[in-house]
Amino acid sequence: MFDNLSDRLEGAFKSLTGDNKITEINVATSLKEIRRALVAADVNYKIAKEFTDKVKEKALGTENVLKAVKPGQLMVKIVQDELTDLMGGQSVGINVKGEPGVVLIAGLQGSGKTTFSGKLAKYLKEKRKMKVLLTACDVYRPAAIDQLTVLAGQVGAEIYKEPENKNPVEIALKAIDFARQNKFDVVIVDTAGRLSVDEKMMQEISDVREAISPNETLFVVDSMTGQDAVNTAKAFNERINYDGVVLTKLDGDTRGGAALSVKYTVGKPIKFVSTGEKMDAIDVFYPDRMAQRILGMGDIISFVERAQDQFDEEEAKRLEKKIKKNKFDFNDFLSQLAQLKKMGDMKSLLNMIPGMSKAMKNIDIDDSAFGRVEAIIYSMTPQERADPALLNMSRKKRIALGCGQSMEDVNRFIKQFDGMRKMMHKMSNNPMMAQMAGNFKGGKRR
Ligand SMILES: Nc1nc2c(ncn2[C@@H]2O[C@H](COP(=O)(O)OP(=O)(O)O)[C@@H](O)[C@H]2O)c(=O)[nH]1
Ligand SMILES: [Mg+2]
């Protein structure tokens, strides 16, 4: 995510390393680089200029205060704070209170509204223990109703639909009635979009909004479209005065302009981000965490939160014992893999770890790599899975035949597994690591 911006900002800070203090002269190059980085990320020039002016003021103002901090580090800190500010400062939650609470989803076609509706349903169901009703108000394409039906099934939410009815206002009103009678906590209304902003769509969404007066109207926008996204966000806001923005497709090679400038330009906070097609690829938006991520510091807090959601304490204790005794085997590996998979797709997870997105930039990780590894393990006998030491040449040959992969692939995986096992064993006997692991487990969510 935002790799190019991260790289360029890092370069901007480099010009300060070696200097002992920040001066008007040595900071100038850095600021110019930061401004260029922002503009290249598709942030509007005026915003970029204002941004670097603020950074400059702060950097020169703290000149004598923080002698202990190196200029490069100080600059990173100031930019981090300013980025956080630019994106809204505080995280703003979604308002779903009501009997039922009503959330209206608006945006252009293909921006990710229907996908997000499914994700939001799952999120509210799991995190807030709410009974959720999804409502299909995209009346133009029969496939749109089917799509929402499938997603509702996936996330275990109910759906309200009227395939014969072509009036979205009516459908939405009836859905809310239905929800009230059947004690739903929240209704999510998925609407139709068009390929570009036009009067008919604006009228329709504004009619629906007026009729149902939702607690929360969310505008969904594809972050890949950069400045266009910001312009569309503005046009919609002028018409329907929504409450918050959802940025989708942050898993693609989006440059960052939309995330950075939408709050500044439109005045509405980003509330959620979407980072993939799977139903759990949804994150509450935290400006501070996003700033850290942009600066290549990863987003370890969100990562830990996702891990904690899937965390099974008993299982962890059992594994810890096995690792200590150097008895971690292929069965344990499979169960770890299964837990990892539940956390979301691999790419979006790796992106949250500091330094990882950069290291992995040119490596194409997809979840099918898991499949190949699993196939190798499934081709082992139960005895082999429980005791990796059994794997001699003839067994490996049999396994390679069984899973349809080359001897080389099998060998490579077993070698990696051995290396991982040794490393884990070493770490488990290192007091500092044990302490860190303890902190991780006890970690509280914010
Ligand atoms: N990679 C990625 N794809 C997404 C994301 N959100 C939606 N999509 C995909 O974008 C396409 C359009 O999404 P959809 O929800 O149908 O958009 P709608 O027309 O606004 O309802 C679909 O193929 C989705 O799978 C995301 O966060 N990341
Ligand atoms: Mg749709």
GROMACS .gro file of C-alpha atoms and ligand atoms in nm:
model
  475
    1MET     CA    1   0.000   0.000   0.000
    2PHE     CA    2   0.134   0.341  -0.098
    3ASP     CA    3   0.478   0.190  -0.160
    4ASN     CA    4   0.593   0.464  -0.388
    5LEU     CA    5   0.497   0.738  -0.145
    6SER     CA    6   0.668   0.553   0.138
    7ASP     CA    7   0.986   0.517  -0.064
    8ARG     CA    8   0.995   0.880  -0.162
    9LEU     CA    9   0.933   1.004   0.189
   10GLU     CA   10   1.210   0.783   0.314
   11GLY     CA   11   1.436   0.942   0.055
   12ALA     CA   12   1.329   1.287   0.172
   13PHE     CA   13   1.438   1.211   0.528
   14LYS     CA   14   1.771   1.070   0.411
   15SER     CA   15   1.886   1.411   0.299
   16LEU     CA   16   1.886   1.509   0.666
   17THR     CA   17   2.089   1.224   0.807
   18GLY     CA   18   2.437   1.330   0.899
   19ASP     CA   19   2.327   1.681   0.989
   20ASN     CA   20   2.332   1.771   1.355
   21LYS     CA   21   2.045   2.009   1.366
   22ILE     CA   22   1.764   2.135   1.155
   23THR     CA   23   1.828   2.464   0.981
   24GLU     CA   24   1.640   2.661   0.721
   25ILE     CA   25   1.896   2.547   0.465
   26ASN     CA   26   1.921   2.176   0.525
   27VAL     CA   27   1.550   2.132   0.574
   28ALA     CA   28   1.469   2.292   0.238
   29THR     CA   29   1.573   1.992   0.029
   30SER     CA   30   1.380   1.760   0.252
   31LEU     CA   31   1.066   1.968   0.231
   32LYS     CA   32   1.087   1.990  -0.145
   33GLU     CA   33   1.116   1.614  -0.165
   34ILE     CA   34   0.820   1.564   0.067
   35ARG     CA   35   0.609   1.797  -0.143
   36ARG     CA   36   0.706   1.616  -0.461
   37ALA     CA   37   0.629   1.283  -0.299
   38LEU     CA   38   0.281   1.400  -0.206
   39VAL     CA   39   0.209   1.543  -0.548
   40ALA     CA   40   0.332   1.220  -0.708
   41ALA     CA   41   0.091   1.034  -0.482
   42ASP     CA   42  -0.185   1.239  -0.644
   43VAL     CA   43  -0.232   1.487  -0.363
   44ASN     CA   44  -0.341   1.823  -0.495
   45TYR     CA   45  -0.055   2.076  -0.507
   46LYS     CA   46  -0.221   2.328  -0.280
   47ILE     CA   47  -0.267   2.068  -0.007
   48ALA     CA   48   0.090   1.945  -0.049
   49LYS     CA   49   0.224   2.298  -0.020
   50GLU     CA   50   0.021   2.374   0.288
   51PHE     CA   51   0.139   2.048   0.436
   52THR     CA   52   0.508   2.121   0.391
   53ASP     CA   53   0.462   2.475   0.520
   54LYS     CA   54   0.327   2.335   0.842
   55VAL     CA   55   0.606   2.080   0.864
   56LYS     CA   56   0.862   2.352   0.810
   57GLU     CA   57   0.718   2.572   1.079
   58LYS     CA   58   0.720   2.289   1.329
   59ALA     CA   59   1.065   2.167   1.233
   60LEU     CA   60   1.226   2.507   1.274
   61GLY     CA   61   1.027   2.577   1.587
   62THR     CA   62   1.157   2.272   1.766
   63GLU     CA   63   1.514   2.338   1.654
   64ASN     CA   64   1.658   2.398   1.995
   65VAL     CA   65   1.420   2.200   2.206
   66LEU     CA   66   1.501   1.851   2.106
   67LYS     CA   67   1.877   1.837   2.095
   68ALA     CA   68   1.878   1.468   2.174
   69VAL     CA   69   1.678   1.377   1.866
   70LYS     CA   70   1.848   1.355   1.531
   71PRO     CA   71   1.704   1.586   1.262
   72GLY     CA   72   1.605   1.291   1.045
   73GLN     CA   73   1.408   1.136   1.329
   74LEU     CA   74   1.252   1.464   1.427
   75MET     CA   75   1.140   1.518   1.071
   76VAL     CA   76   0.982   1.172   1.056
   77LYS     CA   77   0.794   1.244   1.376
   78ILE     CA   78   0.668   1.581   1.254
   79VAL     CA   79   0.559   1.439   0.920
   80GLN     CA   80   0.387   1.153   1.096
   81ASP     CA   81   0.189   1.393   1.313
   82GLU     CA   82   0.097   1.612   1.019
   83LEU     CA   83  -0.013   1.315   0.808
   84THR     CA   84  -0.231   1.201   1.095
   85ASP     CA   85  -0.381   1.548   1.116
   86LEU     CA   86  -0.438   1.570   0.743
   87MET     CA   87  -0.636   1.247   0.751
   88GLY     CA   88  -0.860   1.371   1.029
   89GLY     CA   89  -0.660   1.319   1.348
   90GLN     CA   90  -0.903   1.105   1.541
   91SER     CA   91  -1.080   0.794   1.428
   92VAL     CA   92  -1.454   0.855   1.390
   93GLY     CA   93  -1.688   0.564   1.457
   94ILE     CA   94  -2.004   0.463   1.277
   95ASN     CA   95  -2.341   0.555   1.427
   96VAL     CA   96  -2.582   0.263   1.416
   97LYS     CA   97  -2.807   0.342   1.712
   98GLY     CA   98  -3.179   0.321   1.646
   99GLU     CA   99  -3.470   0.085   1.631
  100PRO     CA  100  -3.344  -0.022   1.392
  101GLY     CA  101  -3.031   0.175   1.305
  102VAL     CA  102  -3.015   0.249   0.934
  103VAL     CA  103  -2.699   0.272   0.722
  104LEU     CA  104  -2.725   0.394   0.364
  105ILE     CA  105  -2.446   0.299   0.123
  106ALA     CA  106  -2.383   0.532  -0.173
  107GLY     CA  107  -2.124   0.561  -0.448
  108LEU     CA  108  -2.041   0.503  -0.812
  109GLN     CA  109  -2.084   0.168  -0.982
  110GLY     CA  110  -1.794  -0.067  -0.920
  111SER     CA  111  -1.663   0.133  -0.626
  112GLY     CA  112  -1.725  -0.163  -0.395
  113LYS     CA  113  -2.061  -0.078  -0.234
  114THR     CA  114  -2.210  -0.425  -0.240
  115THR     CA  115  -1.888  -0.589  -0.124
  116PHE     CA  116  -1.860  -0.335   0.155
  117SER     CA  117  -2.223  -0.385   0.256
  118GLY     CA  118  -2.143  -0.752   0.313
  119LYS     CA  119  -1.830  -0.669   0.508
  120LEU     CA  120  -2.008  -0.414   0.723
  121ALA     CA  121  -2.280  -0.669   0.800
  122LYS     CA  122  -2.016  -0.916   0.915
  123TYR     CA  123  -1.837  -0.649   1.115
  124LEU     CA  124  -2.152  -0.533   1.298
  125LYS     CA  125  -2.261  -0.889   1.358
  126GLU     CA  126  -1.932  -1.005   1.502
  127LYS     CA  127  -1.796  -0.694   1.672
  128ARG     CA  128  -2.119  -0.542   1.797
  129LYS     CA  129  -2.328  -0.858   1.820
  130MET     CA  130  -2.601  -0.699   1.610
  131LYS     CA  131  -2.879  -0.863   1.416
  132VAL     CA  132  -2.824  -0.728   1.065
  133LEU     CA  133  -3.059  -0.696   0.768
  134LEU     CA  134  -2.904  -0.631   0.427
  135THR     CA  135  -3.131  -0.460   0.177
  136ALA     CA  136  -3.097  -0.484  -0.200
  137CYS     CA  137  -3.192  -0.150  -0.355
  138ASP     CA  138  -2.990  -0.184  -0.675
  139VAL     CA  139  -3.294  -0.242  -0.893
  140TYR     CA  140  -3.125  -0.207  -1.231
  141ARG     CA  141  -2.929  -0.528  -1.251
  142PRO     CA  142  -3.078  -0.859  -1.137
  143ALA     CA  143  -2.720  -0.978  -1.080
  144ALA     CA  144  -2.677  -0.711  -0.814
  145ILE     CA  145  -2.946  -0.870  -0.599
  146ASP     CA  146  -2.791  -1.213  -0.648
  147GLN     CA  147  -2.450  -1.079  -0.549
  148LEU     CA  148  -2.584  -0.935  -0.224
  149THR     CA  149  -2.774  -1.258  -0.157
  150VAL     CA  150  -2.455  -1.461  -0.187
  151LEU     CA  151  -2.265  -1.223   0.040
  152ALA     CA  152  -2.545  -1.226   0.297
  153GLY     CA  153  -2.523  -1.604   0.301
  154GLN     CA  154  -2.146  -1.589   0.346
  155VAL     CA  155  -2.157  -1.358   0.643
  156GLY     CA  156  -2.468  -1.508   0.799
  157ALA     CA  157  -2.691  -1.200   0.768
  158GLU     CA  158  -3.047  -1.188   0.642
  159ILE     CA  159  -3.143  -1.010   0.324
  160TYR     CA  160  -3.452  -0.814   0.222
  161LYS     CA  161  -3.521  -0.810  -0.152
  162GLU     CA  162  -3.807  -0.756  -0.396
  163PRO     CA  163  -3.686  -0.865  -0.740
  164GLU     CA  164  -4.005  -0.740  -0.910
  165ASN     CA  165  -4.008  -0.397  -0.750
  166LYS     CA  166  -3.822  -0.121  -0.936
  167ASN     CA  167  -3.868   0.148  -0.675
  168PRO     CA  168  -3.571   0.172  -0.438
  169VAL     CA  169  -3.749   0.414  -0.202
  170GLU     CA  170  -4.033   0.169  -0.153
  171ILE     CA  171  -3.801  -0.128  -0.103
  172ALA     CA  172  -3.592   0.057   0.154
  173LEU     CA  173  -3.897   0.170   0.350
  174LYS     CA  174  -4.045  -0.177   0.352
  175ALA     CA  175  -3.714  -0.328   0.459
  176ILE     CA  176  -3.700  -0.094   0.757
  177ASP     CA  177  -4.057  -0.186   0.849
  178PHE     CA  178  -3.970  -0.552   0.822
  179ALA     CA  179  -3.664  -0.497   1.040
  180ARG     CA  180  -3.866  -0.316   1.305
  181GLN     CA  181  -4.123  -0.593   1.321
  182ASN     CA  182  -3.859  -0.862   1.337
  183LYS     CA  183  -3.633  -0.693   1.590
  184PHE     CA  184  -3.331  -0.633   1.373
  185ASP     CA  185  -3.072  -0.399   1.523
  186VAL     CA  186  -2.953  -0.248   1.200
  187VAL     CA  187  -3.047  -0.224   0.832
  188ILE     CA  188  -2.780  -0.177   0.566
  189VAL     CA  189  -2.919  -0.037   0.242
  190ASP     CA  190  -2.709  -0.117  -0.067
  191THR     CA  191  -2.794   0.109  -0.359
  192ALA     CA  192  -2.725   0.132  -0.732
  193GLY     CA  193  -2.446   0.338  -0.877
  194ARG     CA  194  -2.360   0.461  -1.222
  195LEU     CA  195  -2.032   0.487  -1.404
  196SER     CA  196  -2.011   0.859  -1.347
  197VAL     CA  197  -2.190   1.120  -1.145
  198ASP     CA  198  -2.520   1.201  -1.314
  199GLU     CA  199  -2.842   1.374  -1.220
  200LYS     CA  200  -3.063   1.066  -1.219
  201MET     CA  201  -2.844   0.879  -0.975
  202MET     CA  202  -2.809   1.183  -0.750
  203GLN     CA  203  -3.185   1.229  -0.747
  204GLU     CA  204  -3.244   0.864  -0.665
  205ILE     CA  205  -2.995   0.843  -0.379
  206SER     CA  206  -3.115   1.171  -0.241
  207ASP     CA  207  -3.480   1.050  -0.257
  208VAL     CA  208  -3.389   0.731  -0.073
  209ARG     CA  209  -3.201   0.927   0.186
  210GLU     CA  210  -3.486   1.168   0.243
  211ALA     CA  211  -3.740   0.887   0.275
  212ILE     CA  212  -3.553   0.671   0.522
  213SER     CA  213  -3.345   0.934   0.710
  214PRO     CA  214  -3.057   0.700   0.791
  215ASN     CA  215  -2.845   0.731   1.104
  216GLU     CA  216  -2.542   0.699   0.887
  217THR     CA  217  -2.481   0.757   0.518
  218LEU     CA  218  -2.153   0.619   0.394
  219PHE     CA  219  -1.997   0.716   0.066
  220VAL     CA  220  -1.792   0.436  -0.088
  221VAL     CA  221  -1.507   0.531  -0.318
  222ASP     CA  222  -1.241   0.340  -0.506
  223SER     CA  223  -0.904   0.468  -0.384
  224MET     CA  224  -0.735   0.364  -0.709
  225THR     CA  225  -0.896   0.660  -0.882
  226GLY     CA  226  -0.693   0.919  -0.689
  227GLN     CA  227  -0.799   1.281  -0.743
  228ASP     CA  228  -1.108   1.163  -0.929
  229ALA     CA  229  -1.214   0.989  -0.612
  230VAL     CA  230  -1.183   1.314  -0.423
  231ASN     CA  231  -1.383   1.503  -0.684
  232THR     CA  232  -1.661   1.245  -0.682
  233ALA     CA  233  -1.663   1.251  -0.303
  234LYS     CA  234  -1.711   1.625  -0.319
  235ALA     CA  235  -1.996   1.608  -0.570
  236PHE     CA  236  -2.182   1.348  -0.365
  237ASN     CA  237  -2.134   1.537  -0.044
  238GLU     CA  238  -2.277   1.857  -0.189
  239ARG     CA  239  -2.586   1.663  -0.282
  240ILE     CA  240  -2.645   1.417   0.001
  241ASN     CA  241  -2.428   1.548   0.284
  242TYR     CA  242  -2.308   1.205   0.393
  243ASP     CA  243  -2.148   1.122   0.727
  244GLY     CA  244  -1.835   0.937   0.631
  245VAL     CA  245  -1.622   0.788   0.358
  246VAL     CA  246  -1.525   0.428   0.289
  247LEU     CA  247  -1.206   0.388   0.088
  248THR     CA  248  -1.191   0.062  -0.104
  249LYS     CA  249  -0.922  -0.131  -0.290
  250LEU     CA  250  -0.638  -0.012  -0.075
  251ASP     CA  251  -0.482  -0.351  -0.146
  252GLY     CA  252  -0.419  -0.251  -0.508
  253ASP     CA  253  -0.133  -0.028  -0.614
  254THR     CA  254  -0.314   0.287  -0.519
  255ARG     CA  255  -0.096   0.592  -0.475
  256GLY     CA  256  -0.252   0.738  -0.165
  257GLY     CA  257  -0.391   1.067  -0.289
  258ALA     CA  258  -0.751   0.984  -0.200
  259ALA     CA  259  -0.671   0.867   0.152
  260LEU     CA  260  -0.459   1.174   0.215
  261SER     CA  261  -0.680   1.445   0.076
  262VAL     CA  262  -1.043   1.343   0.103
  263LYS     CA  263  -1.087   1.465   0.460
  264TYR     CA  264  -0.920   1.794   0.385
  265THR     CA  265  -1.118   1.854   0.066
  266VAL     CA  266  -1.461   1.731   0.164
  267GLY     CA  267  -1.451   1.775   0.539
  268LYS     CA  268  -1.589   1.428   0.607
  269PRO     CA  269  -1.390   1.160   0.788
  270ILE     CA  270  -1.284   0.828   0.640
  271LYS     CA  271  -1.453   0.568   0.860
  272PHE     CA  272  -1.356   0.237   0.704
  273VAL     CA  273  -1.107   0.102   0.457
  274SER     CA  274  -1.136  -0.207   0.241
  275THR     CA  275  -0.830  -0.408   0.158
  276GLY     CA  276  -0.948  -0.704  -0.045
  277GLU     CA  277  -1.236  -0.900  -0.184
  278LYS     CA  278  -1.281  -1.130   0.114
  279MET     CA  279  -1.548  -1.047   0.370
  280ASP     CA  280  -1.299  -0.987   0.651
  281ALA     CA  281  -1.085  -0.741   0.455
  282ILE     CA  282  -1.234  -0.441   0.636
  283ASP     CA  283  -1.059  -0.214   0.884
  284VAL     CA  284  -1.179   0.075   1.093
  285PHE     CA  285  -0.981   0.376   0.974
  286TYR     CA  286  -0.730   0.521   1.220
  287PRO     CA  287  -0.545   0.825   1.084
  288ASP     CA  288  -0.246   0.766   1.315
  289ARG     CA  289  -0.205   0.406   1.212
  290MET     CA  290  -0.237   0.496   0.847
  291ALA     CA  291   0.031   0.762   0.885
  292GLN     CA  292   0.261   0.504   1.039
  293ARG     CA  293   0.193   0.270   0.756
  294ILE     CA  294   0.269   0.535   0.498
  295LEU     CA  295   0.598   0.602   0.671
  296GLY     CA  296   0.689   0.236   0.642
  297MET     CA  297   0.637   0.167   1.012
  298GLY     CA  298   0.371  -0.092   0.940
  299ASP     CA  299   0.047  -0.117   1.126
  300ILE     CA  300   0.133  -0.365   1.388
  301ILE     CA  301  -0.164  -0.272   1.607
  302SER     CA  302  -0.422  -0.365   1.343
  303PHE     CA  303  -0.224  -0.680   1.276
  304VAL     CA  304  -0.230  -0.779   1.641
  305GLU     CA  305  -0.601  -0.702   1.659
  306ARG     CA  306  -0.677  -0.930   1.370
  307ALA     CA  307  -0.457  -1.196   1.526
  308GLN     CA  308  -0.633  -1.162   1.860
  309ASP     CA  309  -0.968  -1.214   1.693
  310GLN     CA  310  -0.852  -1.555   1.581
  311PHE     CA  311  -0.638  -1.626   1.882
  312ASP     CA  312  -0.696  -1.952   2.059
  313GLU     CA  313  -0.522  -1.950   2.395
  314GLU     CA  314  -0.537  -2.325   2.458
  315GLU     CA  315  -0.391  -2.398   2.120
  316ALA     CA  316  -0.117  -2.141   2.176
  317LYS     CA  317  -0.017  -2.299   2.506
  318ARG     CA  318  -0.007  -2.641   2.349
  319LEU     CA  319   0.214  -2.515   2.068
  320GLU     CA  320   0.443  -2.328   2.301
  321LYS     CA  321   0.517  -2.652   2.485
  322LYS     CA  322   0.585  -2.837   2.165
  323ILE     CA  323   0.812  -2.566   2.034
  324LYS     CA  324   1.009  -2.561   2.358
  325LYS     CA  325   1.069  -2.933   2.323
  326ASN     CA  326   1.148  -2.890   1.955
  327LYS     CA  327   0.854  -3.114   1.871
  328PHE     CA  328   0.664  -2.879   1.641
  329ASP     CA  329   0.543  -3.099   1.355
  330PHE     CA  330   0.355  -3.080   1.027
  331ASN     CA  331   0.017  -3.114   1.195
  332ASP     CA  332   0.093  -2.808   1.406
  333PHE     CA  333   0.203  -2.629   1.095
  334LEU     CA  334  -0.128  -2.707   0.925
  335SER     CA  335  -0.328  -2.580   1.220
  336GLN     CA  336  -0.122  -2.259   1.225
  337LEU     CA  337  -0.183  -2.216   0.856
  338ALA     CA  338  -0.555  -2.256   0.910
  339GLN     CA  339  -0.551  -1.982   1.176
  340LEU     CA  340  -0.353  -1.751   0.954
  341LYS     CA  341  -0.594  -1.802   0.668
  342LYS     CA  342  -0.883  -1.700   0.887
  343MET     CA  343  -0.718  -1.363   0.941
  344GLY     CA  344  -0.759  -1.256   0.580
  345ASP     CA  345  -0.558  -1.276   0.265
  346MET     CA  346  -0.183  -1.300   0.295
  347LYS     CA  347  -0.091  -0.986   0.108
  348SER     CA  348  -0.296  -0.754   0.322
  349LEU     CA  349  -0.157  -0.917   0.637
  350LEU     CA  350   0.204  -0.888   0.532
  351ASN     CA  351   0.148  -0.526   0.447
  352MET     CA  352   0.077  -0.449   0.809
  353ILE     CA  353   0.415  -0.563   0.932
  354PRO     CA  354   0.685  -0.294   0.942
  355GLY     CA  355   0.929  -0.326   0.655
  356MET     CA  356   0.746  -0.621   0.513
  357SER     CA  357   0.559  -0.453   0.232
  358LYS     CA  358   0.888  -0.323   0.103
  359ALA     CA  359   1.071  -0.651   0.132
  360MET     CA  360   0.787  -0.831  -0.042
  361LYS     CA  361   0.726  -0.573  -0.309
  362ASN     CA  362   0.838  -0.782  -0.602
  363ILE     CA  363   0.727  -1.115  -0.470
  364ASP     CA  364   0.389  -1.227  -0.581
  365ILE     CA  365   0.226  -1.377  -0.278
  366ASP     CA  366  -0.107  -1.533  -0.329
  367ASP     CA  367  -0.304  -1.769  -0.120
  368SER     CA  368  -0.242  -2.052  -0.364
  369ALA     CA  369   0.109  -2.082  -0.217
  370PHE     CA  370  -0.069  -2.216   0.090
  371GLY     CA  371  -0.243  -2.472  -0.126
  372ARG     CA  372   0.086  -2.609  -0.258
  373VAL     CA  373   0.231  -2.641   0.089
  374GLU     CA  374  -0.083  -2.807   0.219
  375ALA     CA  375  -0.079  -3.052  -0.072
  376ILE     CA  376   0.271  -3.161   0.026
  377ILE     CA  377   0.169  -3.219   0.387
  378TYR     CA  378  -0.150  -3.400   0.291
  379SER     CA  379   0.060  -3.642   0.086
  380MET     CA  380   0.247  -3.749   0.400
  381THR     CA  381   0.140  -4.039   0.617
  382PRO     CA  382   0.012  -3.956   0.967
  383GLN     CA  383   0.339  -4.089   1.110
  384GLU     CA  384   0.541  -3.858   0.888
  385ARG     CA  385   0.329  -3.557   0.976
  386ALA     CA  386   0.388  -3.619   1.343
  387ASP     CA  387   0.757  -3.687   1.306
  388PRO     CA  388   0.938  -3.481   1.040
  389ALA     CA  389   1.263  -3.670   1.110
  390LEU     CA  390   1.121  -3.973   0.929
  391LEU     CA  391   1.144  -3.803   0.593
  392ASN     CA  392   1.419  -3.979   0.404
  393MET     CA  393   1.482  -3.977   0.031
  394SER     CA  394   1.240  -4.252  -0.067
  395ARG     CA  395   0.961  -4.105   0.144
  396LYS     CA  396   1.016  -3.764  -0.011
  397LYS     CA  397   0.998  -3.920  -0.356
  398ARG     CA  398   0.666  -4.078  -0.272
  399ILE     CA  399   0.534  -3.750  -0.136
  400ALA     CA  400   0.642  -3.561  -0.450
  401LEU     CA  401   0.456  -3.812  -0.665
  402GLY     CA  402   0.154  -3.797  -0.440
  403CYS     CA  403   0.113  -3.420  -0.450
  404GLY     CA  404   0.218  -3.380  -0.810
  405GLN     CA  405   0.506  -3.147  -0.734
  406SER     CA  406   0.875  -3.179  -0.811
  407MET     CA  407   1.128  -3.330  -0.576
  408GLU     CA  408   1.286  -2.987  -0.565
  409ASP     CA  409   0.965  -2.826  -0.439
  410VAL     CA  410   0.923  -3.088  -0.169
  411ASN     CA  411   1.283  -3.054  -0.060
  412ARG     CA  412   1.261  -2.679  -0.050
  413PHE     CA  413   0.953  -2.682   0.166
  414ILE     CA  414   1.097  -2.937   0.410
  415LYS     CA  415   1.415  -2.734   0.435
  416GLN     CA  416   1.213  -2.418   0.508
  417PHE     CA  417   1.010  -2.604   0.763
  418ASP     CA  418   1.327  -2.725   0.937
  419GLY     CA  419   1.470  -2.376   0.941
  420MET     CA  420   1.149  -2.235   1.084
  421ARG     CA  421   1.134  -2.502   1.348
  422LYS     CA  422   1.492  -2.437   1.459
  423MET     CA  423   1.429  -2.065   1.470
  424MET     CA  424   1.115  -2.102   1.679
  425HIS     CA  425   1.289  -2.336   1.917
  426LYS     CA  426   1.575  -2.092   1.960
  427MET     CA  427   1.336  -1.805   2.020
  428SER     CA  428   1.131  -1.997   2.271
  429ASN     CA  429   1.440  -2.039   2.486
  430ASN     CA  430   1.538  -1.677   2.464
  431PRO     CA  431   1.404  -1.487   2.767
  432MET     CA  432   1.366  -1.161   2.580
  433MET     CA  433   1.156  -1.324   2.310
  434ALA     CA  434   0.945  -1.504   2.565
  435GLN     CA  435   0.876  -1.170   2.730
  436MET     CA  436   0.771  -1.017   2.401
  437ALA     CA  437   0.541  -1.307   2.330
  438GLY     CA  438   0.388  -1.262   2.675
  439ASN     CA  439   0.320  -0.897   2.608
  440PHE     CA  440   0.163  -0.983   2.279
  441LYS     CA  441  -0.078  -1.224   2.435
  442GLY     CA  442  -0.176  -0.992   2.713
  443GLY     CA  443  -0.209  -0.701   2.471
  444LYS     CA  444  -0.528  -0.503   2.516
  445ARG     CA  445  -0.730  -0.369   2.230
  446ARG     CA  446  -0.777   0.001   2.209
  447LIG     N1  447  -0.910  -0.584  -0.452
  447LIG     C1  448  -1.025  -0.537  -0.405
  447LIG     N2  449  -1.137  -0.554  -0.475
  447LIG     C2  450  -1.253  -0.505  -0.426
  447LIG     C3  451  -1.258  -0.437  -0.302
  447LIG     N3  452  -1.387  -0.399  -0.281
  447LIG     C4  453  -1.457  -0.444  -0.387
  447LIG     N4  454  -1.378  -0.508  -0.476
  447LIG     C5  455  -1.414  -0.566  -0.606
  447LIG     O1  456  -1.458  -0.463  -0.692
  447LIG     C6  457  -1.561  -0.507  -0.777
  447LIG     C7  458  -1.685  -0.419  -0.762
  447LIG     O2  459  -1.737  -0.433  -0.632
  447LIG     P1  460  -1.892  -0.419  -0.599
  447LIG     O3  461  -1.906  -0.437  -0.452
  447LIG     O4  462  -1.972  -0.507  -0.685
  447LIG     O5  463  -1.916  -0.267  -0.640
  447LIG     P2  464  -2.054  -0.185  -0.648
  447LIG     O6  465  -2.088  -0.177  -0.793
  447LIG     O7  466  -2.020  -0.051  -0.592
  447LIG     O8  467  -2.154  -0.257  -0.566
  447LIG     C8  468  -1.588  -0.650  -0.737
  447LIG     O9  469  -1.519  -0.734  -0.827
  447LIG     C9  470  -1.529  -0.662  -0.598
  447LIG    O10  471  -1.488  -0.793  -0.570
  447LIG    C10  472  -1.134  -0.419  -0.229
  447LIG    O11  473  -1.127  -0.360  -0.121
  447LIG     N5  474  -1.022  -0.472  -0.285
  448MG      MG  475  -2.345  -0.317  -0.617
   0.00000   0.00000   0.00000
